[in-house]
Short mmCIF file of C-alpha atoms and ligand atoms in Angstrom, two decimals:
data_model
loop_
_atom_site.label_atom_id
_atom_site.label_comp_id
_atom_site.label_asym_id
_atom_site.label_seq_id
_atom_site.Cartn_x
_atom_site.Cartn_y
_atom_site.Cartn_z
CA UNK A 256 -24.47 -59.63 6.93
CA UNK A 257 -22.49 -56.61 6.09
CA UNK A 258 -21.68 -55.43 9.54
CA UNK A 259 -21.07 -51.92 7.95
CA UNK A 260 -24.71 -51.64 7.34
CA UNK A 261 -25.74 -52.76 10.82
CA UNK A 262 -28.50 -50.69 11.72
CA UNK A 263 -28.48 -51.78 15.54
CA UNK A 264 -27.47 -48.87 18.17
CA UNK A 265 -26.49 -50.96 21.61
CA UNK A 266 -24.62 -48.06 24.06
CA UNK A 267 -25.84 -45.17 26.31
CA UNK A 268 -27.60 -42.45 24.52
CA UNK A 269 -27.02 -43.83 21.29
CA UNK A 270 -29.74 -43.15 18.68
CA UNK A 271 -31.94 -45.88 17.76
CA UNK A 272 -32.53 -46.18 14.18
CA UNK A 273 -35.97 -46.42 14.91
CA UNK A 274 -37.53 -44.91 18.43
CA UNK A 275 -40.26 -47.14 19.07
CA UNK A 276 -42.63 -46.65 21.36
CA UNK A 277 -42.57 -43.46 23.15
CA UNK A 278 -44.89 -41.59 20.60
CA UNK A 279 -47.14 -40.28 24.08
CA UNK A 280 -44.01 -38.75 25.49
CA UNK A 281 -43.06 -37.52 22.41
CA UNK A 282 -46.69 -35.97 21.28
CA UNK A 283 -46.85 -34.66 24.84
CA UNK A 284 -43.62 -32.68 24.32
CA UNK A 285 -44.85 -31.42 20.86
CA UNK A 286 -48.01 -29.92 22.37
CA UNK A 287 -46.15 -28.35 25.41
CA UNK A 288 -43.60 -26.65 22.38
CA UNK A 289 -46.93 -25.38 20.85
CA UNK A 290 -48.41 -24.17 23.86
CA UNK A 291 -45.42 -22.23 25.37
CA UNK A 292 -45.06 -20.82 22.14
CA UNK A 293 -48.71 -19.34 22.50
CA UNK A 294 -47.81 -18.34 25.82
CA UNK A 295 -49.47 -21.24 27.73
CA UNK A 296 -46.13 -22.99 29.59
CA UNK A 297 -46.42 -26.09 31.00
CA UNK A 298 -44.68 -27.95 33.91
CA UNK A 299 -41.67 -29.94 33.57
CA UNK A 300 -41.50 -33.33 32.11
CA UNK A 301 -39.68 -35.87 34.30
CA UNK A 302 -38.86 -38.96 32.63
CA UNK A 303 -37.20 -41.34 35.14
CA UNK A 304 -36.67 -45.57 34.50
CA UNK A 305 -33.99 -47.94 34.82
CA UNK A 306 -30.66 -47.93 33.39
CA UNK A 307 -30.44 -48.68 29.35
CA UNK A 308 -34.50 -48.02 29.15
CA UNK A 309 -34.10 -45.11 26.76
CA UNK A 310 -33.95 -42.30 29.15
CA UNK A 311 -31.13 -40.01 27.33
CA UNK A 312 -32.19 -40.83 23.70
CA UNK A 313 -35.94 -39.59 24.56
CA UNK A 314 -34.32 -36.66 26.01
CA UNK A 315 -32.22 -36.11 23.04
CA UNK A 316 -35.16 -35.92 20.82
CA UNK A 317 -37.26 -33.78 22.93
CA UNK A 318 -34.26 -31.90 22.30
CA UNK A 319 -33.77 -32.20 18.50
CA UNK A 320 -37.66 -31.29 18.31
CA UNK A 321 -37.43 -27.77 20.47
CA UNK A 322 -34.22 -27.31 18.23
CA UNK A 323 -35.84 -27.65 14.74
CA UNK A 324 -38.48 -24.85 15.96
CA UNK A 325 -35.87 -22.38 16.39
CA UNK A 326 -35.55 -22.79 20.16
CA UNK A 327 -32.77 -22.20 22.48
CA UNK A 328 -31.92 -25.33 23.86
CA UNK A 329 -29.24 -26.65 26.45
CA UNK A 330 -29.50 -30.08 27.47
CA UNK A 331 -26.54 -31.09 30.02
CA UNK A 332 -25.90 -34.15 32.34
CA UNK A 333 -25.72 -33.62 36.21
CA UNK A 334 -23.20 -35.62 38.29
CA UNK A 335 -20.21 -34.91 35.93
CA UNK A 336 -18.48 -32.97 38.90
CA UNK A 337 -19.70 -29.56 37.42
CA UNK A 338 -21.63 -27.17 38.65
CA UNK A 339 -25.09 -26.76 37.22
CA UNK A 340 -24.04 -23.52 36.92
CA UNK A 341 -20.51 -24.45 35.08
CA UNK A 342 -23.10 -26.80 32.96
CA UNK A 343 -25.90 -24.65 32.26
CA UNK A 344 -23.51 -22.06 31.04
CA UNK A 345 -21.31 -23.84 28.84
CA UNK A 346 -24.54 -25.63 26.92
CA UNK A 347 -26.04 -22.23 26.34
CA UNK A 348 -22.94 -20.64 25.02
CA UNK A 349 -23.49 -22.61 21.14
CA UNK A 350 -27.63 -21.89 21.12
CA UNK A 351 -26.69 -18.22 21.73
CA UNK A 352 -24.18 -17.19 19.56
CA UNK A 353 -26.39 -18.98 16.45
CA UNK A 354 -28.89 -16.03 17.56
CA UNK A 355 -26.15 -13.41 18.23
CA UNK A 356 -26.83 -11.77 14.77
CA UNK A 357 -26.34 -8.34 13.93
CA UNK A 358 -30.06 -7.64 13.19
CA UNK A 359 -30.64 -9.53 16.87
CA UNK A 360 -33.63 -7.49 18.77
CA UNK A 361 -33.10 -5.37 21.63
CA UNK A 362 -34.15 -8.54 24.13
CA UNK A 363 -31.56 -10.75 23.02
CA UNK A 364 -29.07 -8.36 23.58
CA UNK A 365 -29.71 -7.94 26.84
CA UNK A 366 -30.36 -11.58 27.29
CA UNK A 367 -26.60 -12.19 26.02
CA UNK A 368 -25.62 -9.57 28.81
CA UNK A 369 -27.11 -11.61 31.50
CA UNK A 370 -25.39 -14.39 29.47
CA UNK A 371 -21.92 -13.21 30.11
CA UNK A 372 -22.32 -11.83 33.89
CA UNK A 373 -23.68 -15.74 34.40
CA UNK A 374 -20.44 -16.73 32.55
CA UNK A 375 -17.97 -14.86 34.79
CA UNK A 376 -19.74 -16.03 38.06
CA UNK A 377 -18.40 -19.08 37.75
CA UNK A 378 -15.07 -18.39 35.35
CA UNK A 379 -13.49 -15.23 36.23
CA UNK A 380 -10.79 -15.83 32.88
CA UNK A 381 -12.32 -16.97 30.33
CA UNK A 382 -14.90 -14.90 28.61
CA UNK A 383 -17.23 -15.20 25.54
CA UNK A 384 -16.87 -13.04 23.04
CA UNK A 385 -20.43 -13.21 20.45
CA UNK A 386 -19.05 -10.09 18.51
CA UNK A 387 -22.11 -7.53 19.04
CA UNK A 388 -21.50 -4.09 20.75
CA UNK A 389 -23.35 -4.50 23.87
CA UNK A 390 -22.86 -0.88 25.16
CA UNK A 391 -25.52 0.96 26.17
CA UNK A 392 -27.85 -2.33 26.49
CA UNK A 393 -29.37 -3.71 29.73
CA UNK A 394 -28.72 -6.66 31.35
CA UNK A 395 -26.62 -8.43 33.67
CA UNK A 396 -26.49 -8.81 37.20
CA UNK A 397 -26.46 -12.65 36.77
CA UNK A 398 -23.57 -13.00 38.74
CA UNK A 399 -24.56 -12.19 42.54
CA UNK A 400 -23.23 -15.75 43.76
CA UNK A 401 -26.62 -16.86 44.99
CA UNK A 402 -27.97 -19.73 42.31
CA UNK A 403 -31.19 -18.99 42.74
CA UNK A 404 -30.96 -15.02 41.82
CA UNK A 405 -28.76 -15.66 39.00
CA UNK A 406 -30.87 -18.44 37.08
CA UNK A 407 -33.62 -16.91 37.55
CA UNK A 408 -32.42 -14.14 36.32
CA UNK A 409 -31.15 -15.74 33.35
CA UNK A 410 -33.45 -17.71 32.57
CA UNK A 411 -35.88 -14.62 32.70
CA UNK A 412 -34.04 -12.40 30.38
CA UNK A 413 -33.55 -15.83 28.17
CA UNK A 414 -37.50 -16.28 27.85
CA UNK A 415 -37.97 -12.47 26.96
CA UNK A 416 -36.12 -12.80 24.57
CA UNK A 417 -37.23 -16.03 23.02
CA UNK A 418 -40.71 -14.41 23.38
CA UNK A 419 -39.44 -11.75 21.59
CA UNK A 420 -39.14 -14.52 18.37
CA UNK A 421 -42.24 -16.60 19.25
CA UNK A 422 -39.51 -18.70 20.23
CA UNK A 423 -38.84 -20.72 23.77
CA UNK A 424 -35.89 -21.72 25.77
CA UNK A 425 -35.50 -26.02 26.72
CA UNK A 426 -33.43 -26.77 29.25
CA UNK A 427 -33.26 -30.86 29.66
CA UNK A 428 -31.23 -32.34 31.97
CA UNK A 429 -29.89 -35.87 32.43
CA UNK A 430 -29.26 -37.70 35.68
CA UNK A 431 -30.31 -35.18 37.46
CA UNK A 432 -31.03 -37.81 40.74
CA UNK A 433 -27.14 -36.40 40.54
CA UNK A 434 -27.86 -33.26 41.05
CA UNK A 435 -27.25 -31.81 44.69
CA UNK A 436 -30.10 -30.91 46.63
CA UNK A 437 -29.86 -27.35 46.55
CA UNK A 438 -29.23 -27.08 42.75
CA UNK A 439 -32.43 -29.08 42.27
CA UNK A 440 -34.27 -27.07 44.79
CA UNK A 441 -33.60 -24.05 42.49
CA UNK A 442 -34.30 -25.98 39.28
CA UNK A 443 -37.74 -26.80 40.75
CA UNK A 444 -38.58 -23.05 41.78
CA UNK A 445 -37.18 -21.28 38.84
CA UNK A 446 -39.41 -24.00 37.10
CA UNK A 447 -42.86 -23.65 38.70
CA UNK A 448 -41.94 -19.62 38.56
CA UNK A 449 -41.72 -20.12 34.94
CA UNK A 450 -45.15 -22.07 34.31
CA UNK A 451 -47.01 -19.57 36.30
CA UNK A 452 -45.57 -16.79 34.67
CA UNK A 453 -45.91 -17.89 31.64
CA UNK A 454 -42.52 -17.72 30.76
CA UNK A 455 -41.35 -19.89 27.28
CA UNK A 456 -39.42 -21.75 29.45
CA UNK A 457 -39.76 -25.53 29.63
CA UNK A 458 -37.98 -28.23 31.15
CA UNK A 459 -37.28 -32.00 31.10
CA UNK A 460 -35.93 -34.05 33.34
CA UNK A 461 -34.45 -37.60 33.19
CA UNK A 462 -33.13 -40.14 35.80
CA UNK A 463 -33.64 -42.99 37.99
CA UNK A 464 -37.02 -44.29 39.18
CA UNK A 465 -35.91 -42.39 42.48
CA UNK A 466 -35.99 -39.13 40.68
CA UNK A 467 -39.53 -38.29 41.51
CA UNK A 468 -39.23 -38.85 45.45
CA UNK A 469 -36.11 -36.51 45.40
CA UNK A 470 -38.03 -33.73 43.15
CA UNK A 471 -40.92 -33.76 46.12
CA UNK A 472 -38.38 -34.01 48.72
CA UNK A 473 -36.94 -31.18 47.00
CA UNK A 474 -40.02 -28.94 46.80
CA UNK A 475 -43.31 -30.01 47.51
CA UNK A 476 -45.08 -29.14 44.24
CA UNK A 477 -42.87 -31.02 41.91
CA UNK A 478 -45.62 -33.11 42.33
CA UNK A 479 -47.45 -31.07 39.65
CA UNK A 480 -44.62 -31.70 37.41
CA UNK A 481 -45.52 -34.31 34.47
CA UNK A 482 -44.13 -37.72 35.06
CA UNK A 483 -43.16 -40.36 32.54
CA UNK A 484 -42.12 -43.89 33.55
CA UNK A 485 -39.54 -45.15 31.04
CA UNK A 486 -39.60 -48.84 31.00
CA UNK A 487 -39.98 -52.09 28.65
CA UNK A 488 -41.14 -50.83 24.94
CA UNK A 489 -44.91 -52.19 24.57
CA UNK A 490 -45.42 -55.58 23.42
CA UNK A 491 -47.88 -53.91 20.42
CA UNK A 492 -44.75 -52.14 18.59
CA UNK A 493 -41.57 -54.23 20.39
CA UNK A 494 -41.37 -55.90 17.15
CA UNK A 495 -40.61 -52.65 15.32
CA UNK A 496 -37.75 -51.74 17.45
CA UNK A 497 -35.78 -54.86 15.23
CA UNK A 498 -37.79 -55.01 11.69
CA UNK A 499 -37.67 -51.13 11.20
CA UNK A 500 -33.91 -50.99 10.82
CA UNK A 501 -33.85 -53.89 8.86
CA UNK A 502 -36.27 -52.91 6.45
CA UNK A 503 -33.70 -49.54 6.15
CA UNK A 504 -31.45 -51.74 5.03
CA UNK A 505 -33.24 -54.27 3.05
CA UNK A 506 -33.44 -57.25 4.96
CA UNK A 507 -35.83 -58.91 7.63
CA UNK A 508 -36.64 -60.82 10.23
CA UNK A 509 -38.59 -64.25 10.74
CA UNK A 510 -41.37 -64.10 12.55
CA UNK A 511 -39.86 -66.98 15.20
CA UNK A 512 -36.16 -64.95 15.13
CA UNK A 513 -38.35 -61.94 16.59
CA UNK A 514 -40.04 -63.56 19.00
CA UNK A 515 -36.82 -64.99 20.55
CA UNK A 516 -35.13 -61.48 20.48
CA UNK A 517 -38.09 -60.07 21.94
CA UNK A 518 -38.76 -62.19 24.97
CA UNK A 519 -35.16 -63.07 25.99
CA UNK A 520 -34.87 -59.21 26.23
CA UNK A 521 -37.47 -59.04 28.22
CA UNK A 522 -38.13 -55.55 25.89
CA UNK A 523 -35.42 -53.76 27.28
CA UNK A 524 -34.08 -51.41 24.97
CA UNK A 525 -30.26 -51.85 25.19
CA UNK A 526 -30.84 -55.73 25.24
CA UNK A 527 -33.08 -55.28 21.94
CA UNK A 528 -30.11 -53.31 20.19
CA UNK A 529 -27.65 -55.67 21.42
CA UNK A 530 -29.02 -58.81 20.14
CA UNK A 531 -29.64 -57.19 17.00
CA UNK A 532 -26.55 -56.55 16.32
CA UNK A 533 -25.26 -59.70 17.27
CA UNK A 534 -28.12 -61.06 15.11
CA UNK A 535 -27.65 -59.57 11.87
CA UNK A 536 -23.78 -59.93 12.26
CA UNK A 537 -23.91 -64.25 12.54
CA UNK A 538 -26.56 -63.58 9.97
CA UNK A 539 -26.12 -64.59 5.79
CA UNK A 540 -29.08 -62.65 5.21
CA UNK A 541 -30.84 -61.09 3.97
CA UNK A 542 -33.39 -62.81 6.00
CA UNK A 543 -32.00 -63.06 9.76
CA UNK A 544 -33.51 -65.99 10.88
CA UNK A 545 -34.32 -68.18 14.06
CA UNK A 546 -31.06 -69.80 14.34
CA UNK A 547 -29.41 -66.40 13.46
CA UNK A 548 -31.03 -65.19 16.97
CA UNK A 549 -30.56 -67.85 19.05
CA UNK A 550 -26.61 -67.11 18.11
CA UNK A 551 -26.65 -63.80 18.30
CA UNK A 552 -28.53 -64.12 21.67
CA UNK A 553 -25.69 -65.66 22.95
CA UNK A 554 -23.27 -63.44 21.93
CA UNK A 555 -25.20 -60.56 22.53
CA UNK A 556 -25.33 -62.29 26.35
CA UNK A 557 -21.38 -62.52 26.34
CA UNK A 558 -21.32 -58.77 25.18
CA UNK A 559 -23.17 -57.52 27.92
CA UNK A 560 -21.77 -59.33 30.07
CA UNK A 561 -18.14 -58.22 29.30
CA UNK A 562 -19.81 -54.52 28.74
CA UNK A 563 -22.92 -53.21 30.27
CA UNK A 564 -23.05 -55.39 33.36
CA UNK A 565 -19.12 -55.82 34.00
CA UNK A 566 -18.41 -52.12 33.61
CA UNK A 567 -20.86 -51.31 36.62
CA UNK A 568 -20.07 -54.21 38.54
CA UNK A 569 -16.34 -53.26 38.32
CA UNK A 570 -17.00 -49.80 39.50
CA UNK A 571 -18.55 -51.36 42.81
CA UNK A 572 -15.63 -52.23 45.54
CA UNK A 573 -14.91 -56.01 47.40
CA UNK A 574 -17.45 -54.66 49.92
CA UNK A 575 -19.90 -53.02 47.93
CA UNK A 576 -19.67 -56.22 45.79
CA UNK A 577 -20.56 -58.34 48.48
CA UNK A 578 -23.82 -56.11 49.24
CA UNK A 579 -24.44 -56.39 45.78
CA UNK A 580 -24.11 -60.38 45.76
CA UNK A 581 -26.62 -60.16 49.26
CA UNK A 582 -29.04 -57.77 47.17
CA UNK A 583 -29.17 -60.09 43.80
CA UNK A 584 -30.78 -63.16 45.95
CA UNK A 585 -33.83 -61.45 46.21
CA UNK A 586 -33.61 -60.86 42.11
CA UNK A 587 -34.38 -57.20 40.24
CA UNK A 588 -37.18 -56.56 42.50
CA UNK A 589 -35.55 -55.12 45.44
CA UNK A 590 -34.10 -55.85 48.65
CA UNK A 591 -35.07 -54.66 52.41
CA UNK A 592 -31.68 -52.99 54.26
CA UNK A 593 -32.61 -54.81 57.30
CA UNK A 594 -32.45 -58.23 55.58
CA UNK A 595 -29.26 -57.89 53.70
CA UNK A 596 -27.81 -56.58 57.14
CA UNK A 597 -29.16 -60.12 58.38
CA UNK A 598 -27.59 -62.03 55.79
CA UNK A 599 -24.17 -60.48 55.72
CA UNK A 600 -24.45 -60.40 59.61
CA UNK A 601 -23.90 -56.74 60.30
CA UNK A 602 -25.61 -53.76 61.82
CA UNK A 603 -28.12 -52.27 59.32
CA UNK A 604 -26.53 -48.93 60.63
CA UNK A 605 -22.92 -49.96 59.67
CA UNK A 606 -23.92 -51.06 56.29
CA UNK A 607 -25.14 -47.57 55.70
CA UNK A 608 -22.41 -45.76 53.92
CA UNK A 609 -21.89 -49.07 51.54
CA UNK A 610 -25.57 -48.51 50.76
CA UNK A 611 -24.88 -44.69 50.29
CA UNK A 612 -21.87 -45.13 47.85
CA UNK A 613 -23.57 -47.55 45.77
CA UNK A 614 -26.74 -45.19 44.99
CA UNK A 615 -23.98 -42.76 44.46
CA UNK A 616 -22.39 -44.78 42.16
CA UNK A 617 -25.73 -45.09 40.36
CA UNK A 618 -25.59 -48.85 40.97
CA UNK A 619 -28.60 -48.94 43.25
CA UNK A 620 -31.43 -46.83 44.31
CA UNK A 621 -33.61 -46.42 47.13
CA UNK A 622 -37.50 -47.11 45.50
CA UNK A 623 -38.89 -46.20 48.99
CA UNK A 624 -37.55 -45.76 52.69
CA UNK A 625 -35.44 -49.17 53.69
CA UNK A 626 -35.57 -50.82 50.33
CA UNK A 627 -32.88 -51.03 47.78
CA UNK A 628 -33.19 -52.35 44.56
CA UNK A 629 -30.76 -52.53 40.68
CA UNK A 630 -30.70 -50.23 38.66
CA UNK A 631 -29.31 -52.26 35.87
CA UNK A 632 -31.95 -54.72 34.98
CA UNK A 633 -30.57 -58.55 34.64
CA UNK A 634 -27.86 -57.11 37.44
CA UNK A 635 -29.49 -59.94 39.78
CA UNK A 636 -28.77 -62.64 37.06
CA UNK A 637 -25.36 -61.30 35.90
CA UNK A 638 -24.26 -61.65 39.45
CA UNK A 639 -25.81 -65.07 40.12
CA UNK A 640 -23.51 -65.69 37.04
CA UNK A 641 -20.16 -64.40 38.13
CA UNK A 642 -20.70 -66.37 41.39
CA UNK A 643 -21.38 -69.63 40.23
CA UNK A 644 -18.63 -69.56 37.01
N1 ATP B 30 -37.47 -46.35 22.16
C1 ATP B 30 -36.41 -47.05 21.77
N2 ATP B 30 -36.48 -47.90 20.72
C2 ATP B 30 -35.40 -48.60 20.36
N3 ATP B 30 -34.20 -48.54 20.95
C3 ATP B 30 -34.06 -47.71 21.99
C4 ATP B 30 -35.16 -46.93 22.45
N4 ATP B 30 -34.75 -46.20 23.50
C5 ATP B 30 -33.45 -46.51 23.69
N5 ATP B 30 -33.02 -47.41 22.80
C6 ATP B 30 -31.66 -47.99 22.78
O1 ATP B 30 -31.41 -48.45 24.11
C7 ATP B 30 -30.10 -48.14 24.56
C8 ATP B 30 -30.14 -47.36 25.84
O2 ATP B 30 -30.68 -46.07 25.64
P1 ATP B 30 -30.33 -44.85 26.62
O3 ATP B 30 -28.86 -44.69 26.76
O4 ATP B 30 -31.13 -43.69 26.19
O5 ATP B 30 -30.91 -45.42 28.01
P2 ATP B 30 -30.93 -44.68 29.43
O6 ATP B 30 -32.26 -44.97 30.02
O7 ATP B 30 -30.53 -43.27 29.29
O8 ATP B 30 -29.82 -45.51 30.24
P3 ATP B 30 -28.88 -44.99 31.45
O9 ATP B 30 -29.74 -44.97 32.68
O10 ATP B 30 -27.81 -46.05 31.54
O11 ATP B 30 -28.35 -43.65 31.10
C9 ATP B 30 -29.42 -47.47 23.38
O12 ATP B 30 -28.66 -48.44 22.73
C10 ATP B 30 -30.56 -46.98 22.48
O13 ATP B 30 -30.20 -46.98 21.12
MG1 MG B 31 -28.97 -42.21 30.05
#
């Protein structure tokens, strides 16, 4: 079919053309909008899964929805090299000069103040310029060095003068496993100041399934914080994810072409959009049908496996690979340190910093003390593949 009207999204953070089946995330968000808006803040969302689950596109529309009530949002992604502080600045430069109006209330002028002394503490050149005489108005002191002093203080300022508009402020963050510990340990405080405060303030977080151990490790009431687990879309509405966007575009799906999309994705997101693409490209249409799939399954596979899996395996090196190959015999579930030390006949101690790199890399994560498991799922059969070909 017309492969200019494919409606399928496969890459990272690419919008689906239909989000299926997050509506309790999404409601959840809604509600806590509402609420902080009334003055009632909630605790931070943490959404945390496996890689290609649908992490950064929920994100993005928690993000489009705080944005279409008026709020000030900045949604950034940790582990880029910046600072949070670089990053947090820079995303809030846009959402503040839309409000930087003439008419803009006494609150949001200062707010902008604290804006720019946060701006030169970490870029002593460059300098915003919003175009409102800011003499005479409060504000600043966002610039003492210390992270936690100078968010807070922003952040502050930022929610008074939201407030001021029966507005809030939405800070959402991506990888933020990536984030170092001290940057996360401020996040967290600034955070739990907000909700009992009351402050407009609210944040979301998204990352790995480790995420949540390294928010308690972090501070020990980020276990108040509300927790989503990102995974598989529900078997009830799977079928949507590939007969929505077809529908957009005036064609469909047999009943049997679904079912083979849906269970040789196992429901993963990216491996949905993938094969639909594939699908509807082999397809005459405008009915994609059973043998359609089973092609564009295997395509799809040879995509992925030139793409999404090959890209991560590449970034691993020889000896990471090889811990990788020792990991993927025990499949996606995960894999104890001591026993791949066994098997590749080293010290579980000297294995240590290949172990480190590769959850640094993002290619593995720890899902509790001496385990190590993917965080790409199908990693374990993509390398069972390379090693047999
Ligand atoms: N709810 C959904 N319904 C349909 N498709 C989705 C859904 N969520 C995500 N997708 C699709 O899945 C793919 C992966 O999404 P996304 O990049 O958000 O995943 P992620 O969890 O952030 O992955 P990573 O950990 O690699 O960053 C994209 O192609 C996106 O269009
Ligand atoms: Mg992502």
């Amino acid at each position: 079919m017309d492969r200019v009207r494919n409606p399928y999204s496969p890459g990272a953070g690419r919008k689906p053309a239909a989000l299926v089946g997050r509506d309790d995330a999404i409601r959840a968000w809604a509600t806590a909008l509402q609420r902080a808006e009334r003055g009632r803040t909630d605790q931070p969302f943490v959404l945390y899964g496996l890689r290609g689950v649908g992490k950064t596109v929920l994100l993005s529309e928690f993000r489009r929805n705080a944005s279409k009530r008026g709020w000030i949002v900045a949604q950034i992604e940790a582990g880029s090299g910046k600072t949070l502080r670089e990053l947090l600045g820079e995303a809030l430069y846009a959402p503040l000069s839309d409000l930087a109006q003439p008419t803009a209330g006494k609150r949001l002028l200062k707010a902008i103040r604290t804006a720019l002394s946060f701006k030169a503490s970490y870029d002593t050149t460059g300098t915003w310029s919003f175009g409102l005489d800011l003499s005479g108005v409060d504000g600043g002191g966002a610039d003492t060095g210390i992270l936690d002093t100078d968010l807070r203080k922003l952040l502050r300022d930022l929610s008074d003068a939201a407030e001021e508009q029966n507005i809030g402020v939405a800070i959402c963050i991506d990888e933020a496993q990536d984030l170092n510990v001290s940057e996360l340990t401020t996040l967290c405080t600034v955070a739990h100041a907000a909700a009992q405060d009351e402050w407009p303030l609210l944040f979301a977080f998204a990352g790995l399934p480790s995420l949540p151990r390294i928010m308690a490790e972090a501070k020990s009431y980020a276990e108040r914080f509300q927790y989503f687990r990102i995974q598989q879309i529900d078997e009830t509405v799977v079928a949507e994810a590939l007969t929505i966007p077809a529908a957009q575009e005036d064609a469909e799906w047999e009943d049997d072409a679904i079912d083979l999309v849906v269970v040789s994705s196992g429901r993963y997101p990216y491996f949905l959009q993938q094969y639909g693409q594939e699908s509807w490209n082999v397809a005459v249409g405008p009915t994609i049908t059973k043998h359609d799939a089973q092609l564009g399954i295997l395509q799809g596979n040879n995509q992925l496996d030139n793409g999404f899996f090959r890209a991560r395996w590449d970034r691993a090196t020889p000896a990471e690979q090889q811990y990788l190959r020792a990991m993927a015999i025990d499949g996606d579930t995960g894999s104890s340190s001591g026993e791949i030390a066994s098997r590749l006949e080293k010290k579980p101690k000297s294995l240590g910093p290949t172990r480190a790199a590769l959850i640094n890399k993002g290619l593995a994560f720890a899902p509790e003390h001496g385990v190590v498991a993917f965080t790409v799922p199908g990693m374990a059969a993509f390398i069972a593949r390379q090693t047999t070909a």
